[in-house]
Amino acid sequence: MVSTRRMEVIDVKNKERRKMNRGTVWGRARSVSVGSNWRWLEARIRKTGSSVSVSNRRSSRCSSSLTLIVSSMSYEKELAAAKKAATLAARLCHKVQNSLLQSDVHSKSDKSPVTVADYGSQALVSLILKRELPSEPFSLVAEEDSGDLRKESGQDTLRRITEVVNDILASEGSNIFPTLTTDDVLTAIDNGKSEGGSVGRHWVLDPIDGTKGFVRGDQYAIALALLHEGKVVLGVLACPNLPLASIGSNPQHSSSNEVGCLFFAKAGDGAYMQALGGSTQTRVHVCDIHNPEEASFFESFEAAHSSHDLSSLIAEKLGVKAPPVRIDSQAKYGALSRGDGAIYLRFPHKGYREKIWDHAAGSIVVTEAGGIAMDAAGNPLDFSKGKFLDVVSGIIVTNQKLMPSLLRAVKEALNEKASSL
């Protein structure tokens, strides 16, 4: 017969085990035998960005097994820093766009338009991330570099950038940053020279995704993501000109005319939207349409960025009846994540290589909202290879119900196009 004292000891131990287990991912520690369960757990770990502690426990009455205690890495402070950096960068971009001067548009060596806001946004994000995360090793993969600004022809632009960055930092109300010099700004811009890769942590930034849209006064986004061991673990999209209300045919949100959206997501935590400068967040979900005839699709505004003809052929094969919604930048990912449309198609012209900053933030926002982003052959997007995102033919994004029929339509359209050449 077990004594009362013995039963109390057992009860206390059980309570302590339950407390420990509640601190692990999925509510309890899992003992996993080597085999299919290991592969399942490994896939789950890759998805969530978790760390793993493995111990090998042996017992005289059972064979050895691997006990894996998986603890989630929350990335809360990184997400907070990313939201702050993107919000301030959006404020800078909005300020420049509203008072767009001819001198604010500067041509890079490759002749694509780049603005004071592009450079200023990159400098600002770099400065804020380093300030907010001082103990973290800092690696930033970003679109711009200061090469053209260091030339004599770029000096006026550099002075304008420095002025705008200082104005935004002063408006933030903190005295942490002294007044920046032009050299400080050049250094901050060039912090973005990392090559990325599959080892360690790397921030990925497009300081203004959709520069042409920005110059026109249309849609653009500040797109910031964090890679950990080659996987996107969080993303933030600041879209200053995107309405809080739906831009699709079936409005799901407020009918307010307010513009300025901040989308954000962490691996395993879902995707959210809030007003830029606001604090009330709403969880967002992709649409649940399963009939292609009811779907609408997004594509790039600029025909030079994506083949509109190929998108039209794919839509025809799917039976999509609605005309395409053409907008600039990764704002498309944000709109798709909240159900404004059902499909996003991007088919760059031959010879173009996708960059990781064009899709990293947007892809995690839409996947955490329940969508799927992959290349035209059905392969997952791989951000672990450096600055470039090598994909087969193009990128397609939709919900889980539509993806099988979309992949078939894409394959048929690509084959038809190839046979006509």
C-alpha positions in Angstrom: 0.0 0.0 0.0 1.4 3.4 -1.1 1.7 5.9 1.8 -0.1 9.3 1.7 3.4 11.0 1.8 4.5 9.0 -1.2 1.3 9.9 -3.2 1.9 13.6 -2.4 5.5 13.4 -3.7 4.3 11.7 -6.9 1.6 14.3 -7.4 4.1 17.2 -7.0 6.4 15.6 -9.6 3.6 15.2 -12.0 2.6 18.8 -11.6 6.2 19.9 -12.3 6.3 17.8 -15.4 3.1 19.3 -16.7 4.5 22.8 -16.1 7.7 22.0 -18.0 5.7 20.5 -20.9 3.4 23.5 -21.3 6.6 25.5 -22.1 7.4 23.4 -25.1 6.0 23.7 -28.7 2.6 22.0 -29.1 2.1 21.9 -25.3 4.3 19.0 -24.5 7.7 17.5 -25.1 7.7 14.7 -27.6 9.7 11.5 -27.5 10.3 10.7 -31.1 11.8 7.5 -32.5 14.2 7.7 -35.4 12.3 7.3 -38.7 9.3 9.0 -40.2 8.5 10.9 -37.0 12.0 12.5 -37.1 11.4 13.6 -40.7 8.0 15.1 -39.7 9.5 17.0 -36.8 12.4 18.2 -38.9 10.0 19.6 -41.4 8.0 21.3 -38.6 11.2 22.8 -37.2 12.2 24.2 -40.5 8.8 25.8 -40.8 8.7 27.4 -37.4 12.3 28.4 -37.0 12.6 26.5 -33.7 15.7 25.3 -31.9 16.2 21.7 -30.9 17.8 20.1 -27.9 18.4 16.4 -28.4 19.2 14.0 -25.6 19.7 10.2 -25.9 18.1 8.4 -23.0 18.6 4.7 -22.4 16.5 2.4 -20.3 17.2 -1.3 -19.4 13.6 -2.1 -20.3 13.4 -0.3 -23.7 15.6 0.4 -26.6 17.3 3.8 -26.9 15.3 6.6 -28.4 15.8 10.3 -29.2 14.0 12.7 -26.9 13.6 16.0 -28.6 12.6 19.1 -26.6 11.6 21.8 -29.0 11.4 25.3 -27.9 9.9 28.0 -30.1 12.0 31.1 -31.0 9.5 33.9 -30.7 11.3 36.7 -32.6 9.2 39.2 -30.7 11.9 41.8 -30.3 13.0 41.4 -33.9 9.4 41.9 -35.1 8.9 45.0 -32.9 12.1 46.4 -34.3 11.1 45.6 -37.9 7.7 47.2 -37.5 9.3 50.4 -36.1 11.9 50.5 -38.8 9.3 50.0 -41.6 6.9 52.5 -40.1 9.5 55.2 -39.9 10.7 54.4 -43.4 7.1 54.7 -44.7 6.9 58.1 -43.0 10.0 59.2 -44.8 8.8 57.9 -48.1 5.3 59.5 -47.7 7.0 62.9 -46.9 9.2 62.7 -50.0 6.3 61.6 -52.3 4.1 64.4 -51.1 6.7 67.0 -51.9 8.3 65.3 -54.9 10.8 67.6 -56.4 12.7 67.0 -59.6 15.9 66.8 -57.7 14.4 63.9 -55.6 14.6 61.6 -58.6 18.1 60.4 -59.3 19.1 57.9 -62.0 21.3 55.0 -61.0 23.9 53.7 -63.4 21.5 51.1 -64.8 19.1 53.9 -65.7 16.3 52.6 -63.4 14.7 55.5 -61.4 15.8 55.7 -57.8 14.7 58.3 -55.4 15.8 60.2 -52.3 13.3 58.0 -50.6 14.9 54.7 -51.7 18.3 55.7 -50.2 16.8 57.4 -47.2 14.5 54.4 -46.4 17.5 52.0 -46.5 19.6 54.3 -44.3 16.8 54.7 -41.8 15.9 50.9 -41.6 19.6 50.1 -41.1 20.0 52.7 -38.3 16.8 51.6 -36.5 17.5 47.9 -36.6 21.0 48.4 -35.3 19.7 50.7 -32.5 16.9 48.4 -31.5 18.9 45.2 -31.6 22.4 46.2 -30.4 23.4 42.8 -29.1 22.5 41.0 -32.3 25.1 40.3 -35.1 23.9 42.6 -38.0 23.7 41.5 -41.5 21.5 43.3 -44.1 20.8 42.3 -47.7 19.4 45.3 -49.4 18.8 46.7 -52.9 20.7 49.9 -52.9 24.4 50.9 -52.5 26.0 54.3 -52.2 28.2 54.1 -55.3 26.3 56.7 -57.3 25.9 59.0 -54.3 29.7 59.2 -53.8 30.1 60.7 -57.3 30.2 64.5 -57.8 26.9 64.2 -59.6 25.2 62.6 -56.6 26.2 65.2 -53.9 23.0 67.2 -54.1 21.0 64.1 -53.8 23.1 62.9 -50.8 22.6 66.2 -49.0 18.8 65.9 -49.5 18.8 62.3 -48.2 20.7 63.3 -45.1 18.3 66.2 -44.5 15.2 64.0 -44.8 16.6 61.2 -42.6 17.5 63.7 -39.9 14.0 65.2 -40.1 12.4 61.8 -39.5 14.7 60.8 -36.7 14.0 64.2 -35.0 10.2 63.7 -35.4 10.5 60.3 -33.7 11.1 62.2 -30.4 14.2 60.4 -29.3 17.7 61.9 -28.8 19.6 58.7 -29.3 20.8 59.7 -32.7 23.0 62.8 -33.0 22.5 64.8 -36.2 23.8 62.6 -38.9 26.5 63.7 -41.4 26.5 62.7 -45.1 29.2 60.1 -44.2 27.0 58.6 -41.5 24.2 58.2 -44.1 26.6 56.6 -46.7 27.7 54.1 -44.1 24.1 53.3 -43.1 23.2 52.7 -46.8 26.3 50.4 -47.3 25.4 48.3 -44.3 23.1 46.6 -46.8 26.0 44.9 -48.7 25.6 41.5 -47.1 25.2 38.5 -49.5 22.8 36.6 -47.3 22.9 32.8 -47.5 21.9 29.7 -45.5 24.0 30.4 -42.3 23.0 32.8 -39.5 20.6 35.6 -39.5 20.1 38.1 -42.3 17.7 41.0 -42.7 16.4 41.4 -46.2 15.2 44.8 -47.4 13.6 46.4 -50.4 13.6 50.1 -49.2 11.0 50.9 -51.8 9.5 48.0 -53.7 7.7 49.6 -56.7 9.9 52.7 -57.3 8.0 53.5 -60.6 4.7 53.3 -58.7 6.2 55.6 -56.1 7.3 58.2 -58.7 3.8 58.0 -60.3 2.1 58.5 -56.9 0.7 55.0 -56.9 1.4 51.9 -54.8 4.7 51.0 -53.3 5.9 49.1 -50.2 8.8 49.0 -47.7 9.5 45.3 -47.5 11.6 43.9 -44.6 12.1 40.3 -43.7 14.4 38.2 -41.5 16.1 35.1 -42.6 17.3 32.5 -40.1 19.4 29.6 -41.5 18.0 30.4 -44.9 14.3 30.4 -43.9 12.1 33.5 -43.7 11.0 33.7 -40.1 9.3 37.1 -40.1 8.2 39.8 -42.6 6.8 43.3 -42.6 5.2 45.2 -45.4 4.5 48.9 -45.0 2.2 50.1 -47.8 1.6 53.8 -47.4 -0.9 54.2 -50.2 -2.9 51.0 -49.8 -6.4 51.5 -48.5 -7.4 49.8 -45.3 -10.6 48.8 -47.1 -10.5 46.0 -49.6 -9.4 46.8 -53.2 -11.1 43.6 -54.4 -14.6 43.0 -55.7 -15.8 41.7 -52.3 -14.8 44.2 -49.6 -14.0 42.4 -46.3 -13.0 45.4 -44.2 -14.1 48.9 -43.3 -15.5 51.1 -46.0 -13.3 53.9 -44.7 -11.2 55.9 -47.2 -8.2 55.7 -44.9 -5.0 54.6 -46.5 -1.7 53.2 -45.1 -1.4 49.5 -44.1 1.2 47.6 -42.2 1.2 43.9 -42.7 3.3 41.6 -40.6 3.8 37.9 -39.9 6.0 35.6 -37.8 6.5 31.9 -38.7 3.8 29.9 -37.1 1.9 32.9 -35.7 -0.4 34.0 -38.5 -0.5 37.3 -40.5 -1.9 40.6 -39.3 -2.7 44.0 -40.6 -3.0 47.4 -38.8 -3.1 51.0 -39.9 0.3 52.6 -40.4 0.8 54.5 -37.1 -2.0 52.6 -35.5 -2.0 50.0 -32.8 -5.2 47.9 -33.4 -4.2 44.8 -35.4 -6.5 42.5 -37.3 -5.7 38.9 -38.2 -5.9 38.4 -42.0 -6.7 35.3 -44.1 -6.5 34.6 -47.8 -9.8 34.1 -49.5 -11.3 30.6 -49.5 -12.5 30.6 -53.1 -12.2 27.1 -54.7 -14.0 27.8 -58.1 -11.5 29.5 -60.5 -14.4 31.2 -62.3 -15.0 33.2 -59.1 -11.4 34.2 -58.7 -9.6 37.4 -59.5 -5.9 37.9 -59.9 -3.2 40.4 -59.3 -0.3 41.1 -61.6 2.4 43.8 -61.9 1.3 47.2 -63.2 4.3 47.4 -65.5 4.3 45.1 -68.4 8.1 45.2 -68.4 8.0 43.5 -65.0 5.8 40.5 -65.9 4.3 39.0 -69.0 0.7 40.2 -69.1 0.0 38.0 -72.2 1.0 34.8 -70.3 -1.0 35.8 -67.3 -4.0 36.4 -69.6 -3.6 32.9 -71.1 -3.4 31.3 -67.7 -6.5 33.1 -66.6 -8.3 31.9 -69.7 -7.4 28.3 -69.1 -8.6 28.6 -65.5 -11.8 30.2 -66.5 -11.2 33.4 -64.6 -13.8 35.9 -65.7 -12.7 39.0 -63.8 -10.1 41.4 -65.3 -6.7 41.5 -63.7 -6.0 43.9 -60.9 -2.6 45.6 -61.7 -0.7 47.3 -58.9 2.9 47.9 -58.2 5.1 46.3 -55.5 4.6 43.7 -52.8 1.4 45.5 -51.8 -0.1 42.7 -54.0 1.0 40.2 -51.3 -0.6 42.3 -48.6 -3.9 42.6 -50.5 -3.9 38.9 -51.3 -3.3 38.0 -47.7 -6.5 39.7 -46.6 -8.6 38.2 -49.4 -8.8 41.1 -51.8 -8.0 38.7 -54.6 -7.4 35.0 -55.1 -4.3 34.7 -57.3 -1.0 36.6 -57.9 1.0 35.8 -61.1 4.5 37.0 -61.8 6.3 35.9 -65.0 9.4 38.1 -65.6 10.7 38.3 -69.1 13.6 36.0 -70.2 16.9 36.8 -68.7 15.6 38.5 -65.5 16.6 36.9 -62.2 14.4 37.5 -59.2 15.9 39.0 -56.1 15.1 37.8 -52.6 14.1 41.3 -51.4 11.3 41.3 -54.0 9.5 38.4 -52.3 10.8 37.5 -48.8 8.5 39.7 -46.8 5.5 39.3 -49.0 5.8 35.5 -49.1 5.7 35.0 -45.4 2.8 37.4 -45.0 0.7 35.5 -47.5 1.7 32.0 -46.3 1.0 32.8 -42.7 -2.4 34.1 -43.9 -3.1 30.6 -45.3 -1.8 30.9 -48.8 0.9 29.2 -50.8 3.8 30.8 -52.8 5.9 28.8 -55.2 7.5 28.9 -58.5 5.7 27.9 -61.7 6.9 24.3 -61.5 5.5 23.9 -57.9 8.8 24.3 -56.1 8.9 26.2 -52.8 10.7 29.5 -52.9 14.3 29.1 -51.6 15.8 32.2 -50.0 19.0 30.5 -48.8 21.1 30.9 -51.9 22.2 34.5 -51.6 20.8 37.6 -53.2 19.1 35.8 -56.1 15.9 33.8 -56.0 16.2 31.2 -58.7 12.8 30.1 -59.8 11.4 28.1 -62.8 9.6 30.5 -65.2 7.9 32.6 -62.6 6.1 32.9 -59.2 2.5 32.0 -58.4 0.6 32.6 -55.2 -2.9 31.6 -54.2 -4.9 29.7 -51.6 -4.5 25.9 -51.0 -7.8 25.1 -52.8 -6.9 26.8 -56.0 -3.2 25.8 -56.3 -3.7 22.4 -57.9 -5.8 23.8 -60.8 -3.5 26.9 -61.1 -0.4 24.7 -61.5 -2.1 22.7 -64.2 -3.2 25.9 -66.0 0.3 27.3 -65.7 1.9 24.2 -67.1 -0.5 24.1 -70.1 0.1 27.8 -70.8 3.8 27.5 -70.7 3.8 24.5 -73.0 1.5 26.2 -75.4 3.7 29.3 -75.4 6.9 27.2 -75.9 5.3 25.3 -78.9 4.4 28.6 -80.6 8.0 29.9 -80.6 
